[in-house]
mmCIF file of C-alpha atoms in Angstrom:
data_model
loop_
_atom_site.group_PDB
_atom_site.id
_atom_site.type_symbol
_atom_site.label_atom_id
_atom_site.label_comp_id
_atom_site.label_asym_id
_atom_site.label_seq_id
_atom_site.Cartn_x
_atom_site.Cartn_y
_atom_site.Cartn_z
ATOM 1 C CA UNK A 8 92.778 -43.344 53.935
ATOM 2 C CA UNK A 9 89.244 -42.862 52.153
ATOM 3 C CA UNK A 10 90.872 -41.319 48.776
ATOM 4 C CA UNK A 11 92.470 -45.259 49.310
ATOM 5 C CA UNK A 12 89.827 -47.336 49.871
ATOM 6 C CA UNK A 13 87.519 -45.397 46.760
ATOM 7 C CA UNK A 14 90.527 -46.531 44.740
ATOM 8 C CA UNK A 15 90.846 -49.870 45.520
ATOM 9 C CA UNK A 16 86.677 -50.178 45.674
ATOM 10 C CA UNK A 17 86.156 -48.612 41.771
ATOM 11 C CA UNK A 18 89.569 -51.307 40.779
ATOM 12 C CA UNK A 19 87.222 -54.304 42.726
ATOM 13 C CA UNK A 20 83.926 -52.998 40.914
ATOM 14 C CA UNK A 21 85.546 -52.912 37.392
ATOM 15 C CA UNK A 22 87.357 -57.327 38.075
ATOM 16 C CA UNK A 23 83.809 -57.796 39.565
ATOM 17 C CA UNK A 24 81.447 -56.194 37.781
ATOM 18 C CA UNK A 25 82.845 -55.290 34.331
ATOM 19 C CA UNK A 26 83.763 -58.893 33.259
ATOM 20 C CA UNK A 27 80.328 -60.009 33.679
ATOM 21 C CA UNK A 28 79.085 -57.848 30.850
ATOM 22 C CA UNK A 29 78.239 -59.355 27.848
ATOM 23 C CA UNK A 30 80.965 -57.806 25.399
ATOM 24 C CA UNK A 31 79.024 -55.321 23.199
ATOM 25 C CA UNK A 32 77.341 -53.640 26.432
ATOM 26 C CA UNK A 33 81.682 -53.384 27.875
ATOM 27 C CA UNK A 34 82.346 -51.904 24.336
ATOM 28 C CA UNK A 35 79.659 -49.206 24.736
ATOM 29 C CA UNK A 36 80.317 -48.505 28.149
ATOM 30 C CA UNK A 37 83.985 -48.151 27.871
ATOM 31 C CA UNK A 38 83.710 -45.728 24.911
ATOM 32 C CA UNK A 39 81.141 -43.498 26.631
ATOM 33 C CA UNK A 40 83.203 -43.208 30.119
ATOM 34 C CA UNK A 41 85.971 -42.568 27.760
ATOM 35 C CA UNK A 42 83.620 -39.880 26.242
ATOM 36 C CA UNK A 43 82.902 -37.944 29.264
ATOM 37 C CA UNK A 44 86.388 -37.784 30.978
ATOM 38 C CA UNK A 45 87.465 -36.305 27.725
ATOM 39 C CA UNK A 46 85.264 -33.592 27.475
ATOM 40 C CA UNK A 47 86.070 -32.320 30.964
ATOM 41 C CA UNK A 48 89.344 -31.634 29.827
ATOM 42 C CA UNK A 49 90.823 -32.363 32.806
ATOM 43 C CA UNK A 50 95.042 -33.059 33.673
ATOM 44 C CA UNK A 51 95.170 -36.051 31.889
ATOM 45 C CA UNK A 52 93.484 -35.375 28.814
ATOM 46 C CA UNK A 53 95.136 -31.837 28.466
ATOM 47 C CA UNK A 54 98.520 -34.061 29.396
ATOM 48 C CA UNK A 55 98.089 -36.264 26.411
ATOM 49 C CA UNK A 56 97.085 -33.694 23.991
ATOM 50 C CA UNK A 57 100.817 -32.332 25.201
ATOM 51 C CA UNK A 58 102.717 -35.671 25.095
ATOM 52 C CA UNK A 59 100.711 -36.250 21.395
ATOM 53 C CA UNK A 60 102.325 -32.578 19.787
ATOM 54 C CA UNK A 61 105.484 -33.544 20.881
ATOM 55 C CA UNK A 62 104.151 -36.951 18.883
ATOM 56 C CA UNK A 63 102.819 -35.424 15.620
ATOM 57 C CA UNK A 64 104.243 -31.810 15.943
ATOM 58 C CA UNK A 65 102.117 -30.477 12.758
ATOM 59 C CA UNK A 66 99.122 -31.456 14.032
ATOM 60 C CA UNK A 67 96.022 -28.743 14.199
ATOM 61 C CA UNK A 68 94.389 -28.246 17.324
ATOM 62 C CA UNK A 69 91.358 -29.991 16.102
ATOM 63 C CA UNK A 70 93.586 -32.776 14.728
ATOM 64 C CA UNK A 71 94.984 -33.552 18.829
ATOM 65 C CA UNK A 72 91.423 -33.382 20.214
ATOM 66 C CA UNK A 73 90.675 -36.021 17.515
ATOM 67 C CA UNK A 74 93.507 -37.705 18.794
ATOM 68 C CA UNK A 75 92.795 -37.289 22.929
ATOM 69 C CA UNK A 76 89.835 -38.736 22.183
ATOM 70 C CA UNK A 77 90.137 -41.692 20.178
ATOM 71 C CA UNK A 78 92.944 -41.751 22.842
ATOM 72 C CA UNK A 79 90.585 -41.758 25.641
ATOM 73 C CA UNK A 80 88.611 -44.196 23.705
ATOM 74 C CA UNK A 81 91.709 -46.746 23.584
ATOM 75 C CA UNK A 82 92.584 -46.391 27.161
ATOM 76 C CA UNK A 83 89.107 -47.119 28.170
ATOM 77 C CA UNK A 84 89.760 -49.814 25.751
ATOM 78 C CA UNK A 85 92.777 -51.310 27.351
ATOM 79 C CA UNK A 86 90.884 -51.196 31.162
ATOM 80 C CA UNK A 87 87.144 -52.558 30.045
ATOM 81 C CA UNK A 88 89.078 -55.586 28.407
ATOM 82 C CA UNK A 89 91.960 -56.110 31.646
ATOM 83 C CA UNK A 90 88.493 -56.492 33.825
ATOM 84 C CA UNK A 91 87.379 -58.879 31.202
ATOM 85 C CA UNK A 92 90.354 -61.026 30.539
ATOM 86 C CA UNK A 93 90.058 -63.393 33.325
ATOM 87 C CA UNK A 94 86.908 -64.160 32.651
ATOM 88 C CA UNK A 95 87.852 -65.207 28.762
ATOM 89 C CA UNK A 96 88.750 -68.347 27.361
ATOM 90 C CA UNK A 97 91.894 -69.389 25.663
ATOM 91 C CA UNK A 98 90.365 -69.658 22.171
ATOM 92 C CA UNK A 99 88.907 -65.702 23.055
ATOM 93 C CA UNK A 100 92.427 -65.003 23.692
ATOM 94 C CA UNK A 101 93.959 -66.037 20.229
ATOM 95 C CA UNK A 102 90.996 -64.363 18.362
ATOM 96 C CA UNK A 103 92.132 -61.372 20.234
ATOM 97 C CA UNK A 104 95.655 -60.752 19.133
ATOM 98 C CA UNK A 105 97.192 -61.197 15.810
ATOM 99 C CA UNK A 106 100.767 -60.640 15.877
ATOM 100 C CA UNK A 107 103.800 -60.012 13.817
ATOM 101 C CA UNK A 108 107.212 -61.023 14.110
ATOM 102 C CA UNK A 109 106.596 -63.935 16.030
ATOM 103 C CA UNK A 110 109.145 -65.940 14.695
ATOM 104 C CA UNK A 111 111.748 -63.980 16.010
ATOM 105 C CA UNK A 112 109.931 -65.093 19.740
ATOM 106 C CA UNK A 113 110.125 -68.463 18.213
ATOM 107 C CA UNK A 114 113.758 -68.775 17.078
ATOM 108 C CA UNK A 115 115.390 -67.381 20.224
ATOM 109 C CA UNK A 116 112.894 -69.659 22.317
ATOM 110 C CA UNK A 117 114.162 -72.478 20.511
ATOM 111 C CA UNK A 118 117.721 -71.546 20.699
ATOM 112 C CA UNK A 119 117.301 -71.207 24.954
ATOM 113 C CA UNK A 120 118.694 -68.228 25.038
ATOM 114 C CA UNK A 121 116.933 -65.601 27.161
ATOM 115 C CA UNK A 122 114.409 -63.663 26.187
ATOM 116 C CA UNK A 123 113.099 -59.876 27.493
ATOM 117 C CA UNK A 124 110.334 -58.687 25.930
ATOM 118 C CA UNK A 125 110.212 -54.830 26.536
ATOM 119 C CA UNK A 126 106.835 -52.584 25.372
ATOM 120 C CA UNK A 127 105.730 -49.259 25.932
ATOM 121 C CA UNK A 128 102.564 -48.143 26.950
ATOM 122 C CA UNK A 129 100.673 -49.220 24.243
ATOM 123 C CA UNK A 130 97.201 -50.948 23.843
ATOM 124 C CA UNK A 131 96.830 -53.547 26.285
ATOM 125 C CA UNK A 132 100.308 -55.221 27.182
ATOM 126 C CA UNK A 133 98.181 -57.185 29.396
ATOM 127 C CA UNK A 134 96.299 -59.012 26.292
ATOM 128 C CA UNK A 135 99.683 -59.593 25.123
ATOM 129 C CA UNK A 136 101.069 -61.288 28.029
ATOM 130 C CA UNK A 137 97.887 -63.396 28.046
ATOM 131 C CA UNK A 138 98.399 -64.532 24.382
ATOM 132 C CA UNK A 139 101.917 -65.449 25.440
ATOM 133 C CA UNK A 140 100.905 -67.859 28.056
ATOM 134 C CA UNK A 141 97.676 -69.289 25.744
ATOM 135 C CA UNK A 142 99.080 -69.625 22.975
ATOM 136 C CA UNK A 143 103.121 -69.567 22.424
ATOM 137 C CA UNK A 144 102.520 -71.788 25.836
ATOM 138 C CA UNK A 145 105.701 -70.087 27.773
ATOM 139 C CA UNK A 146 105.442 -69.139 31.502
ATOM 140 C CA UNK A 147 107.074 -65.219 31.835
ATOM 141 C CA UNK A 148 107.968 -63.116 34.626
ATOM 142 C CA UNK A 149 107.805 -59.583 35.010
ATOM 143 C CA UNK A 150 107.733 -56.776 38.156
ATOM 144 C CA UNK A 151 105.091 -54.647 39.622
ATOM 145 C CA UNK A 152 105.209 -51.202 41.506
ATOM 146 C CA UNK A 153 103.777 -51.445 44.951
ATOM 147 C CA UNK A 154 100.922 -49.116 44.650
ATOM 148 C CA UNK A 155 98.941 -48.314 47.196
ATOM 149 C CA UNK A 156 96.750 -48.488 49.357
ATOM 150 C CA UNK A 157 98.431 -52.575 49.607
ATOM 151 C CA UNK A 158 94.780 -53.876 48.110
ATOM 152 C CA UNK A 159 94.945 -52.520 45.269
ATOM 153 C CA UNK A 160 98.763 -53.575 44.650
ATOM 154 C CA UNK A 161 97.303 -57.229 45.993
ATOM 155 C CA UNK A 162 94.570 -56.943 43.194
ATOM 156 C CA UNK A 163 96.765 -56.469 40.340
ATOM 157 C CA UNK A 164 99.451 -59.450 41.398
ATOM 158 C CA UNK A 165 96.571 -62.053 41.985
ATOM 159 C CA UNK A 166 95.205 -60.497 38.195
ATOM 160 C CA UNK A 167 98.407 -60.794 36.356
ATOM 161 C CA UNK A 168 99.332 -64.456 38.267
ATOM 162 C CA UNK A 169 95.711 -65.392 37.331
ATOM 163 C CA UNK A 170 96.867 -64.826 33.286
ATOM 164 C CA UNK A 171 99.933 -66.757 34.087
ATOM 165 C CA UNK A 172 102.522 -64.790 34.747
ATOM 166 C CA UNK A 173 105.030 -64.377 37.522
ATOM 167 C CA UNK A 174 105.326 -60.987 39.659
ATOM 168 C CA UNK A 175 107.895 -59.544 40.871
ATOM 169 C CA UNK A 176 107.735 -56.401 43.620
ATOM 170 C CA UNK A 177 110.135 -53.616 42.347
ATOM 171 C CA UNK A 178 112.292 -52.877 45.081
ATOM 172 C CA UNK A 179 115.179 -50.892 44.347
ATOM 173 C CA UNK A 180 117.419 -53.418 42.800
ATOM 174 C CA UNK A 181 115.785 -56.541 44.615
ATOM 175 C CA UNK A 182 114.415 -57.887 41.083
ATOM 176 C CA UNK A 183 117.372 -57.424 39.076
ATOM 177 C CA UNK A 184 119.543 -60.484 40.111
ATOM 178 C CA UNK A 185 115.499 -62.394 40.495
ATOM 179 C CA UNK A 186 114.908 -61.428 36.175
ATOM 180 C CA UNK A 187 118.986 -61.865 35.691
ATOM 181 C CA UNK A 188 118.575 -66.044 36.894
ATOM 182 C CA UNK A 189 115.263 -66.613 35.235
ATOM 183 C CA UNK A 190 117.015 -65.525 31.888
ATOM 184 C CA UNK A 191 120.371 -67.340 32.236
ATOM 185 C CA UNK A 192 118.087 -70.319 32.772
ATOM 186 C CA UNK A 193 116.771 -69.586 29.421
ATOM 187 C CA UNK A 194 113.283 -67.911 30.238
ATOM 188 C CA UNK A 195 111.344 -65.057 29.155
ATOM 189 C CA UNK A 196 110.483 -61.495 31.185
ATOM 190 C CA UNK A 197 108.035 -59.077 29.714
ATOM 191 C CA UNK A 198 108.761 -55.377 31.000
ATOM 192 C CA UNK A 199 107.286 -51.736 29.971
ATOM 193 C CA UNK A 200 110.301 -50.018 29.778
ATOM 194 C CA UNK A 201 108.960 -46.330 27.951
ATOM 195 C CA UNK A 202 109.248 -43.623 30.892
ATOM 196 C CA UNK A 203 111.811 -43.982 33.769
ATOM 197 C CA UNK A 204 111.348 -40.770 36.298
ATOM 198 C CA UNK A 205 114.267 -41.995 38.325
ATOM 199 C CA UNK A 206 117.697 -40.195 39.026
ATOM 200 C CA UNK A 207 119.496 -43.170 37.474
ATOM 201 C CA UNK A 208 117.189 -43.608 34.358
ATOM 202 C CA UNK A 209 119.000 -43.084 30.668
ATOM 203 C CA UNK A 210 119.228 -40.153 29.134
ATOM 204 C CA UNK A 211 117.572 -40.221 25.418
ATOM 205 C CA UNK A 212 116.481 -38.386 22.588
ATOM 206 C CA UNK A 213 112.619 -39.326 22.110
ATOM 207 C CA UNK A 214 110.815 -37.479 19.332
ATOM 208 C CA UNK A 215 113.462 -34.846 19.190
ATOM 209 C CA UNK A 216 113.802 -34.196 22.952
ATOM 210 C CA UNK A 217 115.020 -35.559 25.654
ATOM 211 C CA UNK A 218 113.064 -37.868 28.003
ATOM 212 C CA UNK A 219 114.132 -41.022 30.424
ATOM 213 C CA UNK A 220 113.867 -44.599 30.150
ATOM 214 C CA UNK A 221 114.871 -47.571 32.274
ATOM 215 C CA UNK A 222 118.225 -49.095 31.569
ATOM 216 C CA UNK A 223 117.509 -52.654 33.250
ATOM 217 C CA UNK A 224 116.461 -54.571 29.738
ATOM 218 C CA UNK A 225 119.819 -53.303 27.979
ATOM 219 C CA UNK A 226 121.863 -53.694 31.242
ATOM 220 C CA UNK A 227 120.161 -57.359 31.349
ATOM 221 C CA UNK A 228 120.746 -58.491 28.187
ATOM 222 C CA UNK A 229 124.203 -57.385 28.253
ATOM 223 C CA UNK A 230 124.346 -59.559 30.934
ATOM 224 C CA UNK A 231 123.224 -62.849 30.582
ATOM 225 C CA UNK A 232 123.190 -62.145 26.878
ATOM 226 C CA UNK A 233 119.540 -62.737 26.249
ATOM 227 C CA UNK A 234 118.079 -61.541 23.177
ATOM 228 C CA UNK A 235 116.485 -58.116 23.782
ATOM 229 C CA UNK A 236 112.999 -57.612 21.698
ATOM 230 C CA UNK A 237 111.085 -54.517 21.443
ATOM 231 C CA UNK A 238 107.423 -54.668 20.980
ATOM 232 C CA UNK A 239 104.238 -52.756 19.752
ATOM 233 C CA UNK A 240 101.153 -53.052 20.239
ATOM 234 C CA UNK A 241 97.663 -51.237 18.798
ATOM 235 C CA UNK A 242 94.385 -51.876 17.727
ATOM 236 C CA UNK A 243 91.869 -51.297 14.853
ATOM 237 C CA UNK A 244 88.401 -50.478 14.240
ATOM 238 C CA UNK A 245 87.978 -54.326 14.808
ATOM 239 C CA UNK A 246 87.876 -56.327 17.883
ATOM 240 C CA UNK A 247 91.089 -57.788 17.806
ATOM 241 C CA UNK A 248 94.332 -56.205 18.909
ATOM 242 C CA UNK A 249 97.506 -56.182 16.464
ATOM 243 C CA UNK A 250 101.080 -56.099 17.617
ATOM 244 C CA UNK A 251 104.471 -56.730 15.708
ATOM 245 C CA UNK A 252 107.483 -58.215 17.134
ATOM 246 C CA UNK A 253 110.718 -56.229 16.327
ATOM 247 C CA UNK A 254 114.395 -56.681 15.472
ATOM 248 C CA UNK A 255 116.055 -57.948 18.292
ATOM 249 C CA UNK A 256 118.388 -54.946 19.696
ATOM 250 C CA UNK A 257 121.959 -56.170 20.009
ATOM 251 C CA UNK A 258 124.686 -55.207 22.531
ATOM 252 C CA UNK A 259 127.837 -52.870 21.177
ATOM 253 C CA UNK A 260 130.764 -53.945 20.684
ATOM 254 C CA UNK A 261 132.334 -51.494 21.710
ATOM 255 C CA UNK A 262 132.110 -49.064 25.202
ATOM 256 C CA UNK A 263 131.950 -49.684 28.559
ATOM 257 C CA UNK A 264 128.853 -51.097 30.480
ATOM 258 C CA UNK A 265 127.407 -47.937 30.701
ATOM 259 C CA UNK A 266 127.423 -46.786 26.858
ATOM 260 C CA UNK A 267 126.959 -49.737 26.133
ATOM 261 C CA UNK A 268 123.571 -49.096 28.081
ATOM 262 C CA UNK A 269 123.093 -45.969 26.656
ATOM 263 C CA UNK A 270 123.169 -47.555 22.963
ATOM 264 C CA UNK A 271 120.452 -50.230 23.687
ATOM 265 C CA UNK A 272 118.590 -47.745 25.161
ATOM 266 C CA UNK A 273 118.478 -45.258 22.834
ATOM 267 C CA UNK A 274 117.776 -47.889 19.793
ATOM 268 C CA UNK A 275 114.894 -49.247 22.034
ATOM 269 C CA UNK A 276 113.249 -45.672 22.285
ATOM 270 C CA UNK A 277 113.793 -45.239 18.233
ATOM 271 C CA UNK A 278 111.725 -48.152 18.295
ATOM 272 C CA UNK A 279 109.388 -47.084 20.122
ATOM 273 C CA UNK A 280 108.904 -43.609 18.505
ATOM 274 C CA UNK A 281 108.498 -45.316 14.974
ATOM 275 C CA UNK A 282 105.268 -47.772 16.408
ATOM 276 C CA UNK A 283 103.843 -44.646 18.690
ATOM 277 C CA UNK A 284 103.985 -42.485 15.353
ATOM 278 C CA UNK A 285 102.068 -44.775 13.370
ATOM 279 C CA UNK A 286 99.757 -45.344 16.052
ATOM 280 C CA UNK A 287 99.696 -42.288 17.894
ATOM 281 C CA UNK A 288 96.018 -42.574 19.649
ATOM 282 C CA UNK A 289 97.506 -46.074 21.550
ATOM 283 C CA UNK A 290 100.146 -44.682 23.803
ATOM 284 C CA UNK A 291 99.137 -44.858 26.688
ATOM 285 C CA UNK A 292 100.499 -41.885 28.407
ATOM 286 C CA UNK A 293 99.283 -39.476 30.464
ATOM 287 C CA UNK A 294 101.761 -38.259 32.489
ATOM 288 C CA UNK A 295 104.787 -36.105 31.802
ATOM 289 C CA UNK A 296 107.815 -38.030 30.091
ATOM 290 C CA UNK A 297 109.912 -35.290 28.484
ATOM 291 C CA UNK A 298 112.587 -33.203 31.096
ATOM 292 C CA UNK A 299 111.002 -30.409 29.966
ATOM 293 C CA UNK A 300 107.884 -31.234 31.526
ATOM 294 C CA UNK A 301 109.464 -32.491 34.605
ATOM 295 C CA UNK A 302 110.431 -29.388 35.769
ATOM 296 C CA UNK A 303 106.652 -27.852 35.880
ATOM 297 C CA UNK A 304 105.869 -29.383 39.111
ATOM 298 C CA UNK A 305 107.750 -31.960 41.526
ATOM 299 C CA UNK A 306 104.410 -34.693 41.066
ATOM 300 C CA UNK A 307 101.860 -36.241 38.731
ATOM 301 C CA UNK A 308 99.400 -36.793 41.470
ATOM 302 C CA UNK A 309 96.900 -35.657 40.156
ATOM 303 C CA UNK A 310 97.077 -37.373 36.819
ATOM 304 C CA UNK A 311 96.002 -40.503 35.693
ATOM 305 C CA UNK A 312 98.262 -43.634 35.280
ATOM 306 C CA UNK A 313 99.333 -44.946 32.144
ATOM 307 C CA UNK A 314 97.702 -48.121 30.781
ATOM 308 C CA UNK A 315 100.016 -50.999 32.679
ATOM 309 C CA UNK A 316 101.152 -48.698 34.690
ATOM 310 C CA UNK A 317 101.369 -51.332 38.134
ATOM 311 C CA UNK A 318 104.418 -53.562 35.807
ATOM 312 C CA UNK A 319 106.608 -50.494 35.229
ATOM 313 C CA UNK A 320 109.982 -50.161 34.389
ATOM 314 C CA UNK A 321 112.398 -53.287 35.636
ATOM 315 C CA UNK A 322 115.985 -51.955 38.012
ATOM 316 C CA UNK A 323 118.003 -49.159 36.608
ATOM 317 C CA UNK A 324 121.741 -50.215 35.491
ATOM 318 C CA UNK A 325 122.707 -48.258 38.549
ATOM 319 C CA UNK A 326 121.085 -50.411 40.654
ATOM 320 C CA UNK A 327 121.827 -53.504 38.652
ATOM 321 C CA UNK A 328 125.630 -52.594 39.028
ATOM 322 C CA UNK A 329 124.675 -52.257 43.074
ATOM 323 C CA UNK A 330 122.583 -55.793 43.152
ATOM 324 C CA UNK A 331 124.791 -58.600 44.452
ATOM 325 C CA UNK A 332 122.127 -60.668 43.664
ATOM 326 C CA UNK A 333 122.706 -60.619 40.218
ATOM 327 C CA UNK A 334 126.581 -62.029 40.783
ATOM 328 C CA UNK A 335 125.325 -65.876 41.011
ATOM 329 C CA UNK A 336 126.887 -68.476 39.097
ATOM 330 C CA UNK A 337 124.886 -69.629 35.781
ATOM 331 C CA UNK A 338 125.038 -73.092 37.199
ATOM 332 C CA UNK A 339 123.466 -72.131 40.430
ATOM 333 C CA UNK A 340 120.533 -70.157 37.898
ATOM 334 C CA UNK A 341 117.498 -72.806 38.354
ATOM 335 C CA UNK A 342 114.687 -69.969 37.478
ATOM 336 C CA UNK A 343 112.337 -71.434 39.390
ATOM 337 C CA UNK A 344 112.855 -70.114 42.707
ATOM 338 C CA UNK A 345 110.034 -67.334 43.671
ATOM 339 C CA UNK A 346 110.921 -64.157 45.345
#
C-alpha cells in the first residue's frame, strides 16, 4: 500500500538522516515539529489532553494545553534520541541517563535471579535499554509487535538489536514460554506494560478509572520466581534522562493464579501512576487507554502511536496458561535459544 511505503520511508529517513545532525540541531528540529503538530490540534493531541485530564484532574484548560505542548515535545525528543541512538558512543549513552534505585537491579542480578523490568510509555525506554546493555553490561530480551508494513517491523527489530537487545515477535502466547526460559536461566527481560486492549488484559484502577493492563509481567514473576521491578522514566530541562527503579512487587502468599496476577498488576499500575503523576508531560500515551474511552470508537487507527509502541505488552495470563512451551523443566532452560 502507498500509505505503508510512505510510513516506512519516513522512519527510514529519520534513522538515516537525523542521526547525522549535530545534537543541538536535532533538538531544535524535534521541538519545531512537536510545536507544529501541537498547534494543529489533531486527534492525537486532543487524545493526549484527554488522557492528561485524568492524570491532573484539577488542571485548568490552559494548564492542560501547556502539558500537552510539553508532552508533544517530550514525544518528539524520544524519536529524535531514538533515531540518533545507534550513532551514540557508549560514553554518550552513560552520560545521557541517570537512574536511581539501581541497587534493586544489581542485587537481583548478583543473586542470579531472573528479573522482569516493567515500564510505562514514559520518556525513552530505548535509551534505558541501551544503558542496561552498555553500563550495567547485561543483555536482555523484549518483545516487539509485528507492525505493518513488515519492512517497518524489520527496521525496529534491527534498530533494537543494534542496541544489544534480543527481540522476540509478539505472537499470541508463543513469546511467553521463551521469556520464562530466559528468566529461569537468570536472564533479564524488559516489557512496556501500561496498555493492553486485548480481551485477556487485566482490569485495574488507574487514576480512579478502569483500564486494562497486561498480566504477563505478573504471571512471569509468579511462575518463574523472577523479580518484578517497576521502572519510571522522565526528562528534565537538561540533556540527561532521569529514571527510578522501584522496589520489587512481591507475589502474594494467598489466592489463585488469576487473583495473584490481578493484585500484582494493580500494584504495578499504582507505581506507574505515581511516576506519571510526578511527570505527566513525559507519559507518551496518545491513544485511548481507559475503558470508558474505548466504547467511543472501535479502533485507534487515526491516532499517533505512543513512543516505544513497537515493543508493547507480553503475553496475557490466559495465553500464558495455554502456552505449552512454558511447561519446560528448569534444567532444560539454557536461556540461549533463539525464537
